[in-house]
PDB file of C-alpha atoms and ligand atoms in Angstrom:
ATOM      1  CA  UNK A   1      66.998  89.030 -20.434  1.00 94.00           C
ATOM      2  CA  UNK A   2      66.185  92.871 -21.601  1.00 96.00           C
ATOM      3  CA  UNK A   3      63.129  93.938 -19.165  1.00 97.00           C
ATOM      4  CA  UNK A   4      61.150  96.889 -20.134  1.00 98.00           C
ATOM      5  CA  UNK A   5      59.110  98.664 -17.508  1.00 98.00           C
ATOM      6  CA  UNK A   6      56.342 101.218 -16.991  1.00 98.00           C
ATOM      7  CA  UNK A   7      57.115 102.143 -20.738  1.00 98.00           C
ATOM      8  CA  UNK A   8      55.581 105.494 -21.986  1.00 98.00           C
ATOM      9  CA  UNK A   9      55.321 107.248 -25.103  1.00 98.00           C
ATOM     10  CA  UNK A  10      53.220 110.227 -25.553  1.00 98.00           C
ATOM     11  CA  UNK A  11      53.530 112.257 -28.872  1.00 97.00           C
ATOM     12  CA  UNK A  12      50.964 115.814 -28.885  1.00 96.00           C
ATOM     13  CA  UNK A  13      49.488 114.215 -25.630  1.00 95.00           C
ATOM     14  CA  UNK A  14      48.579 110.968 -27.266  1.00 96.00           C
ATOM     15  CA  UNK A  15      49.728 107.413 -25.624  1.00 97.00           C
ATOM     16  CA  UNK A  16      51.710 105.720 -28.455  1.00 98.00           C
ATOM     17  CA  UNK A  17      53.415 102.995 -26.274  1.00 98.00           C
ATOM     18  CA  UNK A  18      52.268 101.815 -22.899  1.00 98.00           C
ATOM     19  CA  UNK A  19      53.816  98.694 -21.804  1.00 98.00           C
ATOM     20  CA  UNK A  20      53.633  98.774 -18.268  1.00 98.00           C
ATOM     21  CA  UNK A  21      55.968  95.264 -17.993  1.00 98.00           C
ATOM     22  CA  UNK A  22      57.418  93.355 -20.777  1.00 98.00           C
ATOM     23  CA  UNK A  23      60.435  90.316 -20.881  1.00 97.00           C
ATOM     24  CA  UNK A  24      62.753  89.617 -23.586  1.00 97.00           C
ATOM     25  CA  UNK A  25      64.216  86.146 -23.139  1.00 96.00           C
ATOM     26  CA  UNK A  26      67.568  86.230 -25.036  1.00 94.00           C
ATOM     27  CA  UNK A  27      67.894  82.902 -26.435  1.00 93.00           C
ATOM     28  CA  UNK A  28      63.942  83.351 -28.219  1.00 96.00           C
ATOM     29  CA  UNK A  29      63.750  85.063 -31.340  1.00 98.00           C
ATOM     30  CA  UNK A  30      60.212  87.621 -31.237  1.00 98.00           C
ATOM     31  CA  UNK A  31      57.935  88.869 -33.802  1.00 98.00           C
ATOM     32  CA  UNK A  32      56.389  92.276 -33.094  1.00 98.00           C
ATOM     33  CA  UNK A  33      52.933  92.210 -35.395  1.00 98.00           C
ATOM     34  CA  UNK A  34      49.868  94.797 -35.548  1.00 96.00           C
ATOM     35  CA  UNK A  35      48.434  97.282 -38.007  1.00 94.00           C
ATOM     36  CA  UNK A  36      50.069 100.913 -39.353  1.00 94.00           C
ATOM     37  CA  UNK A  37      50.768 102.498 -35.711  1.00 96.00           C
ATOM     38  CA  UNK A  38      50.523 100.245 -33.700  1.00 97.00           C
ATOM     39  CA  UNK A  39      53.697 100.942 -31.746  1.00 98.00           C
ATOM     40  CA  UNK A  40      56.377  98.618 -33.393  1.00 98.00           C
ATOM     41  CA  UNK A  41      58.523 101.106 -34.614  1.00 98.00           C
ATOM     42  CA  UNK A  42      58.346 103.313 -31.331  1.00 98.00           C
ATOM     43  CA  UNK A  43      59.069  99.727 -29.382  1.00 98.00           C
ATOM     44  CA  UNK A  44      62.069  98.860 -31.412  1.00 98.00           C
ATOM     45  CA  UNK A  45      63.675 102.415 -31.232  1.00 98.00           C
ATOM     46  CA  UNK A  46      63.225 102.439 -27.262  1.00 98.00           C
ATOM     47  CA  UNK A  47      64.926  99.094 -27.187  1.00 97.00           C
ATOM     48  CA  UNK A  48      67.762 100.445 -29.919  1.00 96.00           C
ATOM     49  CA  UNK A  49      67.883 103.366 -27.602  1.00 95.00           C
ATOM     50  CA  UNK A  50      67.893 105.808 -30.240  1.00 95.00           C
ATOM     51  CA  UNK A  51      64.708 106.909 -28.602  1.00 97.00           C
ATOM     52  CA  UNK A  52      64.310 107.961 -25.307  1.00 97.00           C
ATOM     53  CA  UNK A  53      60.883 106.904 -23.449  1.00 98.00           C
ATOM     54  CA  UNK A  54      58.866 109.746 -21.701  1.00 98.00           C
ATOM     55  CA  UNK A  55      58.694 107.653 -18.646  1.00 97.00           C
ATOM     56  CA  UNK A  56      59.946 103.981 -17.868  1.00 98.00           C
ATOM     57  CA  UNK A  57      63.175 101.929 -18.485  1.00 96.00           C
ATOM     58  CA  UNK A  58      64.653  99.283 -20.252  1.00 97.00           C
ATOM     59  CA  UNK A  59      67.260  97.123 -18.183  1.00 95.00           C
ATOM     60  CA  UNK A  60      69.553  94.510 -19.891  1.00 92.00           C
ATOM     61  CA  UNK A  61      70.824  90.584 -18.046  1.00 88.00           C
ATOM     62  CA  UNK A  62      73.978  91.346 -20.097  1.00 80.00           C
ATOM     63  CA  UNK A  63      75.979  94.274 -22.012  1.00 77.00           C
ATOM     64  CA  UNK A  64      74.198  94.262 -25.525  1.00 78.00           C
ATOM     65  CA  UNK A  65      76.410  94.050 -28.542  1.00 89.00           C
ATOM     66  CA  UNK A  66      73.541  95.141 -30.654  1.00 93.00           C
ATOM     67  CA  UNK A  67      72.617  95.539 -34.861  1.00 93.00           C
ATOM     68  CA  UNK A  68      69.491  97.985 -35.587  1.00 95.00           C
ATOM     69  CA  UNK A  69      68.262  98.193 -38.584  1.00 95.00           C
ATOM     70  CA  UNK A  70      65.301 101.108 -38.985  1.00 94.00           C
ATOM     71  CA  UNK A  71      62.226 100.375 -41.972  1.00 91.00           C
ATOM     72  CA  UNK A  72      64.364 102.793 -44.295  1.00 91.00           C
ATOM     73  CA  UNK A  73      67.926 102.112 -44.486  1.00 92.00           C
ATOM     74  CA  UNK A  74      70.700 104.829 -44.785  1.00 92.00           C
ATOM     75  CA  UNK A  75      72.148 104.073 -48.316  1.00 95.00           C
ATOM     76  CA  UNK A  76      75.669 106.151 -48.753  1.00 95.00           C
ATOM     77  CA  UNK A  77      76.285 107.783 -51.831  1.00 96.00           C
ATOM     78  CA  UNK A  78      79.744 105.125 -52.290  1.00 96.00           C
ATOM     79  CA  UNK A  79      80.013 102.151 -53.357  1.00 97.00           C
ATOM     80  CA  UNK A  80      77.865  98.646 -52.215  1.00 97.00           C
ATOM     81  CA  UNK A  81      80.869  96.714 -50.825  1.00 96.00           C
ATOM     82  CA  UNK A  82      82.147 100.085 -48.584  1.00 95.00           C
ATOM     83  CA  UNK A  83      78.038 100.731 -47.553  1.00 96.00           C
ATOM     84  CA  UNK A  84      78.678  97.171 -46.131  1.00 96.00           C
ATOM     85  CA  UNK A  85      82.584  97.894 -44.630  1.00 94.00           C
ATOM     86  CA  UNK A  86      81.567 100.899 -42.753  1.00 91.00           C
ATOM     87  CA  UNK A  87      79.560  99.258 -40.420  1.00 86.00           C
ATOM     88  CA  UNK A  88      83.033  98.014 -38.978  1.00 82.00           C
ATOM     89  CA  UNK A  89      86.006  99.167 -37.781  1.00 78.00           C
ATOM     90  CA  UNK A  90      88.897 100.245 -40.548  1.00 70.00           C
ATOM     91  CA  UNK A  91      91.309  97.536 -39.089  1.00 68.00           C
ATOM     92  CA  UNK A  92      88.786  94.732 -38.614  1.00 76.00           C
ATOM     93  CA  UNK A  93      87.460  95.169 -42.716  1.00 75.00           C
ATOM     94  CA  UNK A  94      88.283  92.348 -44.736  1.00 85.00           C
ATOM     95  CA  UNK A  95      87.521  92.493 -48.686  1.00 89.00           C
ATOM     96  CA  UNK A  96      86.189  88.747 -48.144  1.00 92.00           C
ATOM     97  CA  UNK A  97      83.964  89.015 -45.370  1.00 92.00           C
ATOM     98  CA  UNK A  98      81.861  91.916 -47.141  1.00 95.00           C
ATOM     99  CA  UNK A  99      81.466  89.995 -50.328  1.00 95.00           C
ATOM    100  CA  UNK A 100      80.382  86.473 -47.983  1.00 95.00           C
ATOM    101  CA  UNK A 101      77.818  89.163 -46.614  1.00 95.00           C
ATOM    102  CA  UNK A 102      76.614  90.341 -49.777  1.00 96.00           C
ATOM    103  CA  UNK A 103      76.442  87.144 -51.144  1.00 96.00           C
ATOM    104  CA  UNK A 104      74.053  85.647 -47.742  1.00 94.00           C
ATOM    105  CA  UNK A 105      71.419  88.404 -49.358  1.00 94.00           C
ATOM    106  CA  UNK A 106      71.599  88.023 -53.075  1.00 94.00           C
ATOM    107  CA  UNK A 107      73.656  91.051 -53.008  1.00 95.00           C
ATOM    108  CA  UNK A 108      77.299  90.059 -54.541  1.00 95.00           C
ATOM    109  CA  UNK A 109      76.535  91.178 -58.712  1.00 96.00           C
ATOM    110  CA  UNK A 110      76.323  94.552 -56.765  1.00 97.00           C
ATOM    111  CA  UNK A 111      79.197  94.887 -54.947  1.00 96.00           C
ATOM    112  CA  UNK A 112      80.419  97.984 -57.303  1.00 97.00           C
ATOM    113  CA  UNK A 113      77.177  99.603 -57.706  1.00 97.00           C
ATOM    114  CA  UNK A 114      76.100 103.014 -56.193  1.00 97.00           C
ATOM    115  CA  UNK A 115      74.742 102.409 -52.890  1.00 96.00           C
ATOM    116  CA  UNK A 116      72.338 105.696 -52.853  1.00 95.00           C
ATOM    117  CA  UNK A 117      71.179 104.201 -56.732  1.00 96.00           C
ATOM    118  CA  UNK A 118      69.788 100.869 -55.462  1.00 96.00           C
ATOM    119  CA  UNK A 119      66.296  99.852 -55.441  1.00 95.00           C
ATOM    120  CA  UNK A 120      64.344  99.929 -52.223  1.00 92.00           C
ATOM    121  CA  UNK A 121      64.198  95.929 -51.999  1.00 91.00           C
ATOM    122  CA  UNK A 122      68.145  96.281 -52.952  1.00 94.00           C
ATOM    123  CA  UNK A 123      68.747  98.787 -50.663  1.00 94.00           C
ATOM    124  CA  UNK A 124      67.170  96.689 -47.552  1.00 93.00           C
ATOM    125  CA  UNK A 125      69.406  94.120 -48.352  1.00 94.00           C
ATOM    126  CA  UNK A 126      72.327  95.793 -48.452  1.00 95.00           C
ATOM    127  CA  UNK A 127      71.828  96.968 -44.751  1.00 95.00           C
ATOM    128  CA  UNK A 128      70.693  93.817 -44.127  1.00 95.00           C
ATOM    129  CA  UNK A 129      74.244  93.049 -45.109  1.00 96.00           C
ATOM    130  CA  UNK A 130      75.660  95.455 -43.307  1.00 95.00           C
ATOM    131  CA  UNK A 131      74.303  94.181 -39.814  1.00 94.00           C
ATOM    132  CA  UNK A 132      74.980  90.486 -40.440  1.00 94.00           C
ATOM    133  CA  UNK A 133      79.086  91.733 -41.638  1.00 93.00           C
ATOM    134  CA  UNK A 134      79.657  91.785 -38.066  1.00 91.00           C
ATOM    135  CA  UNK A 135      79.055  89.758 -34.994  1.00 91.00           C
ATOM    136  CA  UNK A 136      76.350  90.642 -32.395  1.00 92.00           C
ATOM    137  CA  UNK A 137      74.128  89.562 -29.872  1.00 93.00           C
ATOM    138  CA  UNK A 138      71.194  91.263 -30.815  1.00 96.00           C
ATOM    139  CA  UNK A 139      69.465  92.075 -33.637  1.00 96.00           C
ATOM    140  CA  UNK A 140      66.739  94.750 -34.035  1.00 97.00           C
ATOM    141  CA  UNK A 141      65.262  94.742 -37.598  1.00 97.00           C
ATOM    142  CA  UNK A 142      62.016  97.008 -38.475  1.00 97.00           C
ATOM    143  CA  UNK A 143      60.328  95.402 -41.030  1.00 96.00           C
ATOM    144  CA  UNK A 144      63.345  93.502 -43.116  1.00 94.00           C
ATOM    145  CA  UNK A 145      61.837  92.206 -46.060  1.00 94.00           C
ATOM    146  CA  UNK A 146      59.178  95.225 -46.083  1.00 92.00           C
ATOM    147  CA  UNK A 147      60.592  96.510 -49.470  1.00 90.00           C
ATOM    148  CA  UNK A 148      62.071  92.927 -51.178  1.00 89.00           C
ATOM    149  CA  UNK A 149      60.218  90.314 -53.446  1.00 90.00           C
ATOM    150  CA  UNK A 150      59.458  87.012 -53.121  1.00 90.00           C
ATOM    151  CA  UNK A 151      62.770  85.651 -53.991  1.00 89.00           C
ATOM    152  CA  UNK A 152      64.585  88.400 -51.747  1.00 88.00           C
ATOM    153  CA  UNK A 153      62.102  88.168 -48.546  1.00 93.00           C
ATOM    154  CA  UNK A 154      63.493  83.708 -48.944  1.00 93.00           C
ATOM    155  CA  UNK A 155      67.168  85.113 -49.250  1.00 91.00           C
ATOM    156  CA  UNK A 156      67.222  87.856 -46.582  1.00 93.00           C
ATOM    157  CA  UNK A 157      65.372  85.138 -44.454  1.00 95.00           C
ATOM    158  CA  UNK A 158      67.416  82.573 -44.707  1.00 94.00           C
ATOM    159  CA  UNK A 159      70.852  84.508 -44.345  1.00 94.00           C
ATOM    160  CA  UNK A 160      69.034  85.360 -40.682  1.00 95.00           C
ATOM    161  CA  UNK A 161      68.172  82.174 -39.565  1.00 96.00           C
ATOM    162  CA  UNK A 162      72.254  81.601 -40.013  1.00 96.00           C
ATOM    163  CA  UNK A 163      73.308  84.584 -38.819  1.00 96.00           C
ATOM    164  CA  UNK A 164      71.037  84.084 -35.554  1.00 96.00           C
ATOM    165  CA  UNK A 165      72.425  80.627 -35.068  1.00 96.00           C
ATOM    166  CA  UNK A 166      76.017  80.935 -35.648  1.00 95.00           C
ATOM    167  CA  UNK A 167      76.339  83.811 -33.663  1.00 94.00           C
ATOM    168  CA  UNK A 168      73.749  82.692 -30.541  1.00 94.00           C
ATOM    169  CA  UNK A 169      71.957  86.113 -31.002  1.00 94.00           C
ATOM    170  CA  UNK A 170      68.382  87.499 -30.450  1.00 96.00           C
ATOM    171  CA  UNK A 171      66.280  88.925 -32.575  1.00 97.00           C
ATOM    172  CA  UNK A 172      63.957  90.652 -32.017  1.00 98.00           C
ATOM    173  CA  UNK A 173      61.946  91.990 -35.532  1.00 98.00           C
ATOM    174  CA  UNK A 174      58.640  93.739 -36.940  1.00 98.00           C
ATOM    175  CA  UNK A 175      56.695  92.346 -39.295  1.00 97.00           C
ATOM    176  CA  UNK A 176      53.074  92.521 -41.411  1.00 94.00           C
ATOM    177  CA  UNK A 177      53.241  89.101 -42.473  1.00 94.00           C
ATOM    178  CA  UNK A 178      52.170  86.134 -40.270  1.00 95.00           C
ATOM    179  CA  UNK A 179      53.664  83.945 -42.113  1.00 95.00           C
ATOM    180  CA  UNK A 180      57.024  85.505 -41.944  1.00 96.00           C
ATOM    181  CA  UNK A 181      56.652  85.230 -37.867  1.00 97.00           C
ATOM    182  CA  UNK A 182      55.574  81.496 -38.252  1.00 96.00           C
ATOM    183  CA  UNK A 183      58.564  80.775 -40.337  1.00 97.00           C
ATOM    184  CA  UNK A 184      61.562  83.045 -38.138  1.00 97.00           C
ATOM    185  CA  UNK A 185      60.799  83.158 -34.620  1.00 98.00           C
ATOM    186  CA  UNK A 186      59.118  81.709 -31.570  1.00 97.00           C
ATOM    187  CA  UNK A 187      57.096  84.036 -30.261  1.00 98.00           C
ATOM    188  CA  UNK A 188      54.571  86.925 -31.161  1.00 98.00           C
ATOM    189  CA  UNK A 189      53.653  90.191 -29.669  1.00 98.00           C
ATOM    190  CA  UNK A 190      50.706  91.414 -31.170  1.00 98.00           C
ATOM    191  CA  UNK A 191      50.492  95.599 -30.618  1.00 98.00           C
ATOM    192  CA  UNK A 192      47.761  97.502 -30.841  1.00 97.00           C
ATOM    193  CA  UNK A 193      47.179 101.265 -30.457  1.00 97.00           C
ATOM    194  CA  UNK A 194      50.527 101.230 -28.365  1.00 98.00           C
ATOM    195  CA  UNK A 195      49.600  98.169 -26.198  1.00 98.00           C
ATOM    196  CA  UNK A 196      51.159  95.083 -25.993  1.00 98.00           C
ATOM    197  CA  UNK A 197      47.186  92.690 -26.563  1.00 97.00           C
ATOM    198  CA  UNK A 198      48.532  89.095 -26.752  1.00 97.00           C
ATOM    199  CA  UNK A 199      52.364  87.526 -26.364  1.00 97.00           C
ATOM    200  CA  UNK A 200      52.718  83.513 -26.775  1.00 97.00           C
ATOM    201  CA  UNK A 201      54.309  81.125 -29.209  1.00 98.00           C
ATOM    202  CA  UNK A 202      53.774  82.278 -32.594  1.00 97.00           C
ATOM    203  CA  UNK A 203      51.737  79.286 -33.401  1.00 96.00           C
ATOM    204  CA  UNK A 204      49.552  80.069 -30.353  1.00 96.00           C
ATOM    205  CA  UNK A 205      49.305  84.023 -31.262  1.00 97.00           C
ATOM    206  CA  UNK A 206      48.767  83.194 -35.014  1.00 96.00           C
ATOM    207  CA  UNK A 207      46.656  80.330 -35.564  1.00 95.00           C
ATOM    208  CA  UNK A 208      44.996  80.414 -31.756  1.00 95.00           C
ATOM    209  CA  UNK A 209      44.743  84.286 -31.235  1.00 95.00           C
ATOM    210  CA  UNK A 210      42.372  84.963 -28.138  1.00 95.00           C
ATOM    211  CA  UNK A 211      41.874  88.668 -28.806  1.00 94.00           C
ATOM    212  CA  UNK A 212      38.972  89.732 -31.158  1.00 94.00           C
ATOM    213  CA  UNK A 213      41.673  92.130 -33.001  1.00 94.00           C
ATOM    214  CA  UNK A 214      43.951  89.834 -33.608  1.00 95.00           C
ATOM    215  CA  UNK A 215      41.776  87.343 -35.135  1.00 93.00           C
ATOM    216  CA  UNK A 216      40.203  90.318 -37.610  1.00 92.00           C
ATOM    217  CA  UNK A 217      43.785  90.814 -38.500  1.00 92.00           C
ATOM    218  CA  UNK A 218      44.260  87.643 -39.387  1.00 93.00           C
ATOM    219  CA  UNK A 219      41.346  87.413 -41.569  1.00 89.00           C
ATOM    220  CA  UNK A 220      42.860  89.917 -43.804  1.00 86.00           C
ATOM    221  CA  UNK A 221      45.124  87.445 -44.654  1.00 80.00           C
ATOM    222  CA  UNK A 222      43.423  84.574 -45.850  1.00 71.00           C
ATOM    223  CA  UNK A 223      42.845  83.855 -49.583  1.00 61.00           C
TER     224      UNK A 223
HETATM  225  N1  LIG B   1      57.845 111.736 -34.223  1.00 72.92           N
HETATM  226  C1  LIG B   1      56.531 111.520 -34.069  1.00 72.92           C
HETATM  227  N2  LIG B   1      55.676 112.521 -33.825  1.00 72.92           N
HETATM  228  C2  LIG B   1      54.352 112.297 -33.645  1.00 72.92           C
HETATM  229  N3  LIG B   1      53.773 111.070 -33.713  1.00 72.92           N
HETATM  230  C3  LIG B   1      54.596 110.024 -33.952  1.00 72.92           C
HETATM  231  C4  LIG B   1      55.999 110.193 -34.143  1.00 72.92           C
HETATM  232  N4  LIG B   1      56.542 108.967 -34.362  1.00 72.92           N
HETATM  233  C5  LIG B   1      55.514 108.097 -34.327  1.00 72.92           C
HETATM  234  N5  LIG B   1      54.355 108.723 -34.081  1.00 72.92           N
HETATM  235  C6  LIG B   1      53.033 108.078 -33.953  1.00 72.92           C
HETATM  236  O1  LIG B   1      53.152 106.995 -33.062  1.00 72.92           O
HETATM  237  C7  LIG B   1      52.316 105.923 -33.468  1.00 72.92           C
HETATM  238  C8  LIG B   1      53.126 104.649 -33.531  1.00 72.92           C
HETATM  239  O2  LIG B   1      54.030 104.737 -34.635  1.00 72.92           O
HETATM  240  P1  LIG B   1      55.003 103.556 -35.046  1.00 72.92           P
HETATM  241  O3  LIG B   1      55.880 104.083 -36.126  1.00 72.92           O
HETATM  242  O4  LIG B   1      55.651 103.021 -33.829  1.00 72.92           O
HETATM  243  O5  LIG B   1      53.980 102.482 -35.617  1.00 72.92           O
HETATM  244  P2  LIG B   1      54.248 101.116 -36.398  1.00 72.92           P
HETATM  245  O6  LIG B   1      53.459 100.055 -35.708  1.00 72.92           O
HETATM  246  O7  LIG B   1      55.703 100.888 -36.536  1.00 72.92           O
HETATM  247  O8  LIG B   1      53.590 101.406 -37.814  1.00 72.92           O
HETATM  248  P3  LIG B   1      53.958 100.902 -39.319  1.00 72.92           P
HETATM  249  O9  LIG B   1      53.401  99.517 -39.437  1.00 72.92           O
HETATM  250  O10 LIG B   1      53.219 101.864 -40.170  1.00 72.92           O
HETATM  251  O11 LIG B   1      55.445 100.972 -39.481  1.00 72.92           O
HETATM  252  C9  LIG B   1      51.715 106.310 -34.808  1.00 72.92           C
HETATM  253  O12 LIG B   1      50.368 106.701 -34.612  1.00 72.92           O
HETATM  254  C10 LIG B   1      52.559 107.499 -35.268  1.00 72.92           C
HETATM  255  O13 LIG B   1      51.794 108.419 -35.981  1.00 72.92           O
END
């Protein structure tokens, strides 16, 4: 399990993240949902450690063999195929392996292309290729599908569901869309204003929500 305690953090004196206790199971797959600042970037970088918290600490069960991938992806100004190759070691690239990865996200007519001349849906995918190249045992994603269409949010979804099974990994990801939560993981965290309101199965969070703010969000949603 990854256990996260007395987490702070305070940017120009303001409480961004305060999650005083919090349990990541490793064999669940989590949502983290809430509005623009709610804290789901901040919570994913503390648990990428690529951020330090101002007080608190995040213990892991087991060494962490871990894939981050931030809202806006670093897109190298080479080619698709090596964007994808550098996430591994020069030994350990194979030529095949890349292209299976490109192809799990609709990427593969690419392969040649500039990666710093993608599109932003194009370029998520990409990195979303570049995490799922290798093997890992947790996966951090901010907001995957954030940037892709319809057809890319099914392709990049799908390619995860495999890539979580095969390899027996956790993931842990951000999302605005409900629906997305309902269809990847099992449970929710709803944030808001830094503060972990409501954790349960995302069934329970999302059609059952007992918090007032979670339910308006919700609303925003129907058509
Ligand atoms: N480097 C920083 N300096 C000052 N404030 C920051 C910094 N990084 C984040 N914040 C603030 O912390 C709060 C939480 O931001 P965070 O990016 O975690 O939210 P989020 O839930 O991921 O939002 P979004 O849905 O827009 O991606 C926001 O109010 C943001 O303005």
């Amino acid at each position: 399990m990854i256990e996260l305690k007395d987490i702070k953090k305070i940017y120009d004196a303001r409480v961004v993240l305060d999650i005083p206790h919090l349990v990541f199971d490793l064999k669940k797959r989590y949502a983290l949902i809430g509005v623009n600042g709610s804290g789901k970037t901040t919570l994913l970088r503390i648990l990428a450690g690529v951020l330090k918290p101002d007080s608190g600490e995040v213990t892991s069960s087991t060494p962490n063999n871990m894939g981050y991938m931030p809202q806006s992806p670093y897109a190298f100004r080479f080619s698709v195929e090596k964007n994808v190759a550098i996430a591994m070691d020069k030994e350990q690239v194979s030529k095949d392996q890349v292209l299976e990865a490109l192809k799990a996200v609709g990427m593969d007519h690419l392969q040649h292309a500039y990666g710093n001349q993608l599109s932003g849906g194009e370029t998520q995918r990409m990195a979303l290729a570049r995490m799922i190249v290798k093997p890992c045992n947790l996966l951090l994603l901010d907001e995957p599908t954030a940037s892709a269409d319809i057809r890319g949010t099914s392709q990049i979804e799908k390619a995860l569901l495999k890539y979580v099974d095969d390899n027996n990994c956790t993931l842990i990801l951000s999302t605005h869309s409900p629906a997305q939560a309902l269809r990847l993981v099992d449970e929710v965290l709803f944030l808001d204003e830094g503060r972990v309101i409501e954790q349960g199965s995302a069934e329970n969070v999302l059609h059952h929500p007992k918090h007032p703010v979670i339910q308006e969000f919700l609303d925003h949603w129907k058509i």
